[in-house]
Structures are given as C-alpha cells and as structure tokens.
C-alpha cells in the first residue's frame, strides 16, 4: 500500500500524518500545456504518482473530446424539450474520463446525475445514459452488465452503497474496487460521512472521488466547509486522502490509478478531492450569473482541461492536426447519432412502472400490476 508498507491498522492510527494529502494539489501538466509544471513543482516533494503513458493520455484526450461534444448535445436536447433536464459536466471532463479509465471492467462505478460523460466513457450507450434525464426510467442501462450503479440523484446516498459493495466483493474473494463519484455539496451530507467511517473501519477497497467544482448548486465552497480542503476530511476516518488539480487529466488519472490499485491490493479506502470548475449552469434550468461572476468563469476557462491536455500532447509531439480533426469528427458523428435517436419518442409500457421493484414481487404488487394492465386495455 502506498506510503505505509508493513503498517498495521493500529500503527496507522498512531501516525495520522500518513493519511494527509500532499502539501499542494498534485499536478503534472502546466496550464498552457507547454514545458514543465513549475508552479506544481514548487513546495511539493517528488511525486509518488507515475505519469500516465502516452497511449493512456491519447485515449483520455479522445474520450474527453467525445465527452464534451456529447455533453453539449445533451444540453441542446434539454433546451429543445427532448430531455427533462441536463446537469452539464462541462469543464469537468478530466475527472469524468479519468474515473472511467482508472477502473478495470470488473470494477464498479457509482455515478451521480452529473456523470453522464463518465458513463459513456465506460462504454455505456449514450441514449441509455440519458434515459434517466429524459424521464423514461430510473435507469436506462443494465447495472450488472456494465458494473455501473444507477445514477444517484439524492446526494451521497450511493457512497454507502459503494462501500458495501466493495466490502461484499472482498468477502467473496474478488479483487473488485468500487469508485464513487460525489460533488462537493455531497460532502455535507451525513451519508457521505457514514460511508467514509464504515469504509475506514472495514478497510474496504473503495475510492471516493470528490469533484469540487466550487459550488453546491449556488452555495460557494467557503460557505460549505471550514476545513482547508475536502481531502482533509479523510484523516478523521482513517482514510488515505489526496487532492489533485482536477483540470489536469494526467494528474487525475495518475492519482486515481494509484488509489484504485492500492485499494485493490489491500491498502484500504481513499478519498481524492479534485479541484475543478463547472463552466456551465448547475442544470439547464439554472442561471449561474446570479451567484458567480463572469470574470470568475473566464479565469477557469483559461484552465480548460481539454485544451490543456491537447496543448501538452502537441508540445510532446504526440498529437497532430490530423489527430485533432479525427477526434473532432468522431465526436461530431457520435453527437449526431445521439441527436437522431433521441428525436424519436420512446415506446413506453406504463405497466413497467412496477418492474424491478422487488427481486421476487409480492402478491399485492402483482395484483396492482394486473389491475393496471386491465385498466390500460380498457383505454
């Protein structure tokens, strides 16, 4: 396990400093993508996190370009009334894609309503990923097949689910890791703290990625938490913690890969805080100008994670103009397919409302379903 070889649980409790995050957020790529990240190097010891391979960074870039175009298309569909609502993750693509790439196919992802880009990055059909937001069903994809839990709308309730699944899989002898995506607002919920406490006690192989985009809807971080950062919450529960520049795709992928593999090897749970920014409204029904300034948003646009990774890959000679055009063309074709398929009204069965409520439906539920079907036939 990272930074604590040979330590027992009692020894770890006696040395709480090993749980603390690094002095400054982990960062690899410079803001303009060129040269070394001098700012990140100052005040930070040699990083224990291995930089991702060129192939991994190129994969991340393609998925981030595709994810951004998909997100933009979903926002447009919401404005056209094809989706009931869309919580955009514009500006958070590095976190979304890195979360998907850090996991094996046998691991489990626990997403929220804002994590559609993580879903499609994991290989889930984009229309199925948007089913919840269209209102067709509570979940449009098969969670077991994709090893991805249904998107969670109530804040932080899925954090405990992730802990429980990770512990259960370990009891079965599997080397499965669960990764839960949460927002900064979710860290104020009791469920989040209960999940961390249980994960720490059980030493469960679970990773919590907090995408701290600065606002819980409209409440700024300064009014949510008095701690110096959310990553520091882990030490109170015996959870290894780290924070990372959430707009640096290389750094997020490096930290999450280490956290996932350390948890898999028995190192226990991790809490990773990613400092990022939601460049779009909270949802398509929100007006962010009421609680944040245009100047603030412009400053964060200069830290655009997609442009930053593209610039770095170009600087290293790993990305050409042809590659950029190809990625954009792929993303455009992907968006066109989503647009075409979501322009068709779904064929829904009202009786399916009672499906998937119980594994073995009780008699009274079957009676209700039969009554509903009879009423539909009379219509």
Coordinates of C-alpha atoms in Angstrom, one line a residue:
X1 CA 0.0 0.0 0.0
X2 CA 1.3 3.5 -0.9
X3 CA 3.5 5.3 1.7
X4 CA 2.8 2.8 4.5
X5 CA 4.4 -0.6 3.8
X6 CA 4.2 -3.0 6.7
X7 CA 2.0 -0.8 8.8
X8 CA -0.8 -2.4 10.9
X9 CA -4.1 -0.6 11.4
X10 CA -3.0 0.3 15.0
X11 CA 0.3 1.7 13.7
X12 CA -1.6 3.7 11.1
X13 CA -3.8 5.3 13.7
X14 CA -0.7 6.2 15.7
X15 CA 0.7 8.0 12.6
X16 CA -2.2 10.1 11.3
X17 CA 0.1 12.1 9.1
X18 CA 0.4 9.3 6.6
X19 CA -3.3 9.8 5.8
X20 CA -2.9 13.5 5.0
X21 CA -3.0 14.8 1.4
X22 CA 0.1 16.3 -0.2
X23 CA 1.0 19.9 0.6
X24 CA -0.3 21.2 -2.7
X25 CA -2.7 19.5 -5.1
X26 CA -1.0 17.0 -7.3
X27 CA -0.4 18.4 -10.8
X28 CA 1.6 17.3 -13.9
X29 CA 0.6 19.4 -16.9
X30 CA 1.3 23.1 -17.0
X31 CA -1.6 25.4 -17.5
X32 CA -0.7 26.2 -21.1
X33 CA 0.4 22.6 -21.8
X34 CA 4.0 23.6 -22.5
X35 CA 7.2 22.8 -20.7
X36 CA 7.2 21.6 -17.0
X37 CA 4.7 22.5 -14.4
X38 CA 6.9 24.8 -12.4
X39 CA 4.1 26.0 -10.2
X40 CA 3.2 22.5 -9.1
X41 CA 6.8 21.5 -8.5
X42 CA 7.4 24.3 -6.0
X43 CA 6.6 23.3 -2.4
X44 CA 5.9 19.7 -3.4
X45 CA 8.2 16.7 -2.8
X46 CA 8.9 14.2 -5.6
X47 CA 5.5 12.8 -6.5
X48 CA 4.8 9.1 -5.8
X49 CA 2.4 9.1 -8.7
X50 CA 3.6 7.7 -12.0
X51 CA 2.7 9.8 -15.0
X52 CA 0.3 8.0 -17.4
X53 CA 1.7 6.5 -20.5
X54 CA 1.4 8.4 -23.8
X55 CA -1.1 5.9 -25.0
X56 CA -3.3 6.4 -21.9
X57 CA -3.1 10.2 -22.4
X58 CA -4.1 9.9 -26.0
X59 CA -7.1 7.7 -25.1
X60 CA -8.1 10.2 -22.4
X61 CA -7.9 13.1 -24.9
X62 CA -10.1 11.3 -27.4
X63 CA -12.7 10.4 -24.7
X64 CA -12.6 14.0 -23.3
X65 CA -13.3 15.5 -26.8
X66 CA -16.1 13.0 -27.4
X67 CA -17.5 13.5 -23.9
X68 CA -17.6 17.3 -24.2
X69 CA -19.4 17.1 -27.6
X70 CA -21.8 14.6 -26.1
X71 CA -22.4 16.9 -23.1
X72 CA -23.0 19.9 -25.4
X73 CA -25.5 17.9 -27.5
X74 CA -27.4 16.8 -24.3
X75 CA -27.6 20.4 -23.2
X76 CA -29.1 21.3 -26.6
X77 CA -31.6 18.4 -26.4
X78 CA -32.7 19.7 -23.0
X79 CA -33.4 23.1 -24.4
X80 CA -35.4 21.5 -27.2
X81 CA -37.5 19.6 -24.7
X82 CA -36.1 16.2 -25.6
X83 CA -34.6 15.9 -22.1
X84 CA -36.4 17.0 -19.0
X85 CA -33.2 18.4 -17.6
X86 CA -29.5 18.1 -18.1
X87 CA -26.8 18.7 -15.4
X88 CA -23.8 19.5 -17.5
X89 CA -20.3 18.5 -16.6
X90 CA -18.7 21.0 -19.0
X91 CA -15.2 21.7 -17.6
X92 CA -15.0 18.5 -15.5
X93 CA -14.1 16.1 -18.4
X94 CA -10.7 15.3 -16.9
X95 CA -12.4 13.9 -13.7
X96 CA -15.1 12.1 -15.6
X97 CA -12.9 10.3 -18.1
X98 CA -10.1 9.6 -15.6
X99 CA -12.6 7.9 -13.3
X100 CA -13.7 5.6 -16.1
X101 CA -10.1 4.8 -17.3
X102 CA -8.7 4.1 -13.8
X103 CA -11.1 1.2 -13.4
X104 CA -11.0 -2.4 -14.7
X105 CA -14.0 -3.8 -16.5
X106 CA -14.6 -5.9 -13.4
X107 CA -14.7 -2.9 -11.0
X108 CA -17.8 -0.9 -10.1
X109 CA -18.6 2.8 -10.8
X110 CA -21.1 4.6 -8.6
X111 CA -22.1 7.8 -10.6
X112 CA -24.4 10.8 -9.8
X113 CA -26.8 12.6 -12.1
X114 CA -24.0 14.8 -13.4
X115 CA -21.7 11.9 -14.5
X116 CA -23.1 11.0 -17.9
X117 CA -19.7 11.6 -19.5
X118 CA -18.2 9.0 -17.1
X119 CA -20.9 6.6 -18.2
X120 CA -20.2 6.9 -21.9
X121 CA -16.5 6.8 -21.2
X122 CA -17.1 3.5 -19.6
X123 CA -18.8 2.2 -22.8
X124 CA -22.5 2.7 -21.9
X125 CA -24.8 3.6 -24.8
X126 CA -25.3 7.4 -24.7
X127 CA -29.1 7.1 -25.1
X128 CA -29.2 4.7 -22.2
X129 CA -27.1 7.1 -20.2
X130 CA -29.6 9.9 -20.8
X131 CA -32.7 7.8 -20.1
X132 CA -32.9 9.0 -16.5
X133 CA -32.8 12.6 -17.7
X134 CA -35.4 12.0 -20.3
X135 CA -37.7 10.6 -17.6
X136 CA -38.3 7.2 -19.3
X137 CA -37.0 5.1 -16.4
X138 CA -34.9 5.3 -13.2
X139 CA -32.0 3.7 -15.1
X140 CA -31.6 3.1 -18.8
X141 CA -28.7 0.7 -18.7
X142 CA -28.1 -2.7 -17.2
X143 CA -26.1 -2.0 -14.0
X144 CA -24.8 -5.6 -13.7
X145 CA -23.7 -5.9 -17.3
X146 CA -21.8 -2.5 -17.1
X147 CA -20.7 -2.9 -13.5
X148 CA -22.1 0.6 -13.0
X149 CA -24.7 1.5 -10.4
X150 CA -27.8 3.6 -11.4
X151 CA -27.1 7.3 -11.4
X152 CA -27.8 8.7 -7.9
X153 CA -29.9 11.9 -7.6
X154 CA -30.1 12.3 -3.8
X155 CA -26.7 13.5 -2.6
X156 CA -24.3 11.0 -1.2
X157 CA -26.7 8.1 -0.7
X158 CA -24.7 6.0 -3.1
X159 CA -21.4 6.4 -1.2
X160 CA -22.6 3.9 1.4
X161 CA -23.7 1.6 -1.4
X162 CA -20.2 1.7 -2.9
X163 CA -18.6 0.9 0.5
X164 CA -21.0 -2.1 1.0
X165 CA -20.4 -3.5 -2.5
X166 CA -16.7 -3.2 -2.2
X167 CA -16.7 -5.0 1.2
X168 CA -19.1 -7.7 -0.1
X169 CA -17.0 -8.4 -3.2
X170 CA -13.9 -8.8 -1.0
X171 CA -15.7 -11.2 1.2
X172 CA -16.4 -13.3 -1.9
X173 CA -12.7 -13.3 -2.7
X174 CA -12.9 -10.9 -5.7
X175 CA -10.4 -8.2 -6.2
X176 CA -13.1 -5.7 -7.2
X177 CA -12.7 -2.0 -6.4
X178 CA -15.7 0.5 -6.2
X179 CA -15.3 4.1 -7.2
X180 CA -17.9 6.6 -6.1
X181 CA -18.2 10.0 -7.8
X182 CA -19.5 12.7 -5.5
X183 CA -19.8 16.5 -5.6
X184 CA -18.5 19.0 -3.0
X185 CA -22.1 19.6 -1.8
X186 CA -22.5 15.8 -1.1
X187 CA -19.7 16.0 1.5
X188 CA -22.0 18.0 3.8
X189 CA -24.5 15.1 3.9
X190 CA -24.5 12.5 6.7
X191 CA -24.5 9.6 4.2
X192 CA -21.0 10.7 3.0
X193 CA -19.5 10.7 6.5
X194 CA -21.2 7.4 7.4
X195 CA -19.8 5.8 4.2
X196 CA -16.2 7.1 5.0
X197 CA -16.4 5.9 8.6
X198 CA -17.6 2.4 7.6
X199 CA -15.0 2.2 4.7
X200 CA -12.2 3.1 7.2
X201 CA -13.3 0.6 9.8
X202 CA -13.7 -2.2 7.2
X203 CA -10.7 -1.2 5.2
X204 CA -13.0 -1.6 2.2
X205 CA -11.5 -1.3 -1.3
X206 CA -13.4 1.8 -2.3
X207 CA -12.3 5.1 -3.7
X208 CA -14.3 8.3 -3.3
X209 CA -13.7 11.0 -5.9
X210 CA -15.0 14.4 -4.9
X211 CA -15.3 16.7 -7.9
X212 CA -15.1 20.0 -6.0
X213 CA -16.4 22.5 -8.6
X214 CA -16.7 25.3 -6.1
X215 CA -20.5 25.3 -5.7
X216 CA -23.2 23.2 -4.2
X217 CA -25.7 24.4 -6.8
X218 CA -25.3 28.1 -5.8
X219 CA -23.6 27.8 -2.4
X220 CA -19.9 28.6 -2.7
X221 CA -17.4 26.2 -1.1
X222 CA -16.4 28.9 1.5
X223 CA -19.9 28.6 3.0
X224 CA -20.0 24.8 2.9
X225 CA -16.9 23.8 4.8
X226 CA -14.4 25.5 7.2
X227 CA -11.7 22.9 6.6
X228 CA -8.7 23.9 4.4
X229 CA -10.0 21.4 1.8
X230 CA -12.3 18.4 1.5
X231 CA -9.4 16.0 1.2
X232 CA -8.6 16.6 4.9
X233 CA -11.9 15.0 5.9
X234 CA -10.4 11.6 5.2
X235 CA -7.9 11.6 8.1
X236 CA -10.7 11.6 10.7
X237 CA -11.9 8.3 9.4
X238 CA -8.6 6.6 8.8
X239 CA -9.0 7.0 5.0
X240 CA -5.9 7.8 2.9
X241 CA -6.6 11.2 1.3
X242 CA -5.2 13.2 -1.6
X243 CA -6.1 16.2 -3.6
X244 CA -5.4 16.9 -7.2
X245 CA -5.7 19.5 -9.9
X246 CA -9.0 18.4 -11.4
X247 CA -8.4 20.1 -14.7
X248 CA -5.1 18.2 -15.2
X249 CA -6.1 15.0 -16.9
X250 CA -2.7 13.4 -16.4
X251 CA -2.6 14.1 -12.7
X252 CA -6.2 13.0 -12.1
X253 CA -5.5 9.7 -14.0
X254 CA -2.2 9.2 -12.1
X255 CA -3.7 9.7 -8.7
X256 CA -6.9 7.6 -9.3
X257 CA -4.9 4.8 -10.9
X258 CA -2.7 4.7 -7.8
X259 CA -5.7 4.9 -5.4
X260 CA -7.6 2.2 -7.2
X261 CA -4.7 -0.2 -7.3
X262 CA -3.7 0.5 -3.7
X263 CA -7.2 -0.2 -2.6
X264 CA -7.3 -3.4 -4.6
X265 CA -4.0 -4.6 -3.0
X266 CA -5.4 -4.2 0.5
X267 CA -4.3 -0.6 1.2
X268 CA -7.9 0.4 2.2
X269 CA -10.1 3.2 1.1
X270 CA -9.1 6.5 -0.5
X271 CA -10.6 10.0 -0.6
X272 CA -9.5 12.1 -3.6
X273 CA -10.5 15.7 -3.9
X274 CA -10.3 17.1 -7.5
X275 CA -10.2 20.9 -7.7
X276 CA -12.2 21.7 -10.8
X277 CA -15.0 24.0 -12.1
X278 CA -18.4 23.6 -13.6
X279 CA -18.3 26.0 -16.6
X280 CA -21.9 25.5 -17.4
X281 CA -25.0 26.1 -15.2
X282 CA -25.9 23.6 -12.5
X283 CA -28.6 22.3 -14.8
X284 CA -30.3 23.6 -17.9
X285 CA -32.8 25.3 -15.6
X286 CA -30.1 27.3 -13.7
X287 CA -28.8 30.9 -14.1
X288 CA -25.3 30.9 -12.7
X289 CA -24.9 34.6 -13.2
X290 CA -27.0 35.1 -10.0
X291 CA -24.2 33.6 -7.8
X292 CA -20.9 33.9 -9.7
X293 CA -19.2 36.5 -11.8
X294 CA -18.3 36.3 -15.4
X295 CA -14.7 37.1 -14.5
X296 CA -14.5 34.1 -12.3
X297 CA -15.8 31.8 -15.1
X298 CA -13.4 33.3 -17.6
X299 CA -10.4 32.6 -15.3
X300 CA -11.4 28.9 -15.2
X301 CA -11.9 28.8 -18.9
X302 CA -8.2 29.5 -19.2
X303 CA -7.7 26.2 -17.3
X304 CA -9.9 24.3 -19.8
X305 CA -8.9 20.6 -19.2
X306 CA -9.5 19.6 -22.9
X307 CA -7.4 22.4 -24.3
X308 CA -4.7 21.9 -21.7
X309 CA -4.3 18.2 -22.5
X310 CA -4.3 18.9 -26.2
X311 CA -1.6 21.6 -25.9
X312 CA 0.6 19.2 -23.8
X313 CA 0.2 16.4 -26.3
X314 CA 1.0 18.7 -29.2
X315 CA 4.1 20.0 -27.3
X316 CA 5.3 16.4 -26.8
X317 CA 4.8 15.6 -30.4
X318 CA 2.1 13.0 -29.6
X319 CA -0.8 14.8 -31.3
X320 CA -1.0 16.2 -34.8
X321 CA -3.5 18.4 -36.6
X322 CA -4.9 15.3 -38.3
X323 CA -5.4 13.6 -34.9
X324 CA -7.3 16.6 -33.6
X325 CA -9.5 16.7 -36.7
X326 CA -10.1 13.0 -36.4
X327 CA -11.1 13.2 -32.8
X328 CA -13.5 16.1 -33.5
X329 CA -15.0 14.2 -36.4
X330 CA -15.6 11.1 -34.3
X331 CA -17.2 13.3 -31.6
X332 CA -19.5 15.0 -34.1
X333 CA -20.7 11.7 -35.6
X334 CA -21.3 10.5 -32.0
X335 CA -23.4 13.6 -31.2
X336 CA -25.4 13.2 -34.5
X337 CA -26.2 9.7 -33.6
X338 CA -27.4 10.7 -30.1
X339 CA -29.4 13.6 -31.7
X340 CA -31.1 11.3 -34.2
X341 CA -32.0 8.5 -31.8
X342 CA -33.3 10.9 -29.1
X343 CA -35.6 12.7 -31.7
X344 CA -37.7 9.5 -31.7
X345 CA -40.3 9.3 -28.9
X346 CA -39.8 6.3 -26.7
X347 CA -42.3 3.4 -26.8
X348 CA -43.1 3.0 -23.1
X349 CA -45.2 0.5 -21.3
X350 CA -46.9 2.1 -18.3
X351 CA -47.1 -1.3 -16.5
X352 CA -43.3 -1.4 -16.5
X353 CA -43.5 1.1 -13.7
X354 CA -43.7 -1.8 -11.2
X355 CA -40.8 -3.7 -12.7
X356 CA -37.5 -4.1 -10.8
X357 CA -39.1 -3.1 -7.5
X358 CA -38.6 -6.5 -5.9
X359 CA -36.5 -9.4 -7.0
X360 CA -39.5 -11.7 -6.2
X361 CA -42.6 -9.4 -6.5
X362 CA -45.0 -10.0 -3.6
X363 CA -48.6 -10.9 -4.2
X364 CA -50.0 -7.4 -3.6
X365 CA -47.6 -5.9 -6.2
X366 CA -48.6 -8.5 -8.8
X367 CA -52.2 -7.6 -8.1
X368 CA -51.5 -3.9 -8.7
X369 CA -49.8 -4.7 -11.9
X370 CA -52.6 -6.9 -13.1
X371 CA -55.1 -4.1 -12.2
X372 CA -53.0 -1.6 -14.1
X373 CA -52.8 -3.7 -17.2
X374 CA -56.6 -4.3 -17.2
X375 CA -57.2 -0.6 -16.9
X376 CA -54.8 0.0 -19.9
X377 CA -56.7 -2.5 -22.0
X378 CA -60.0 -0.7 -21.3
X379 CA -58.5 2.6 -22.5

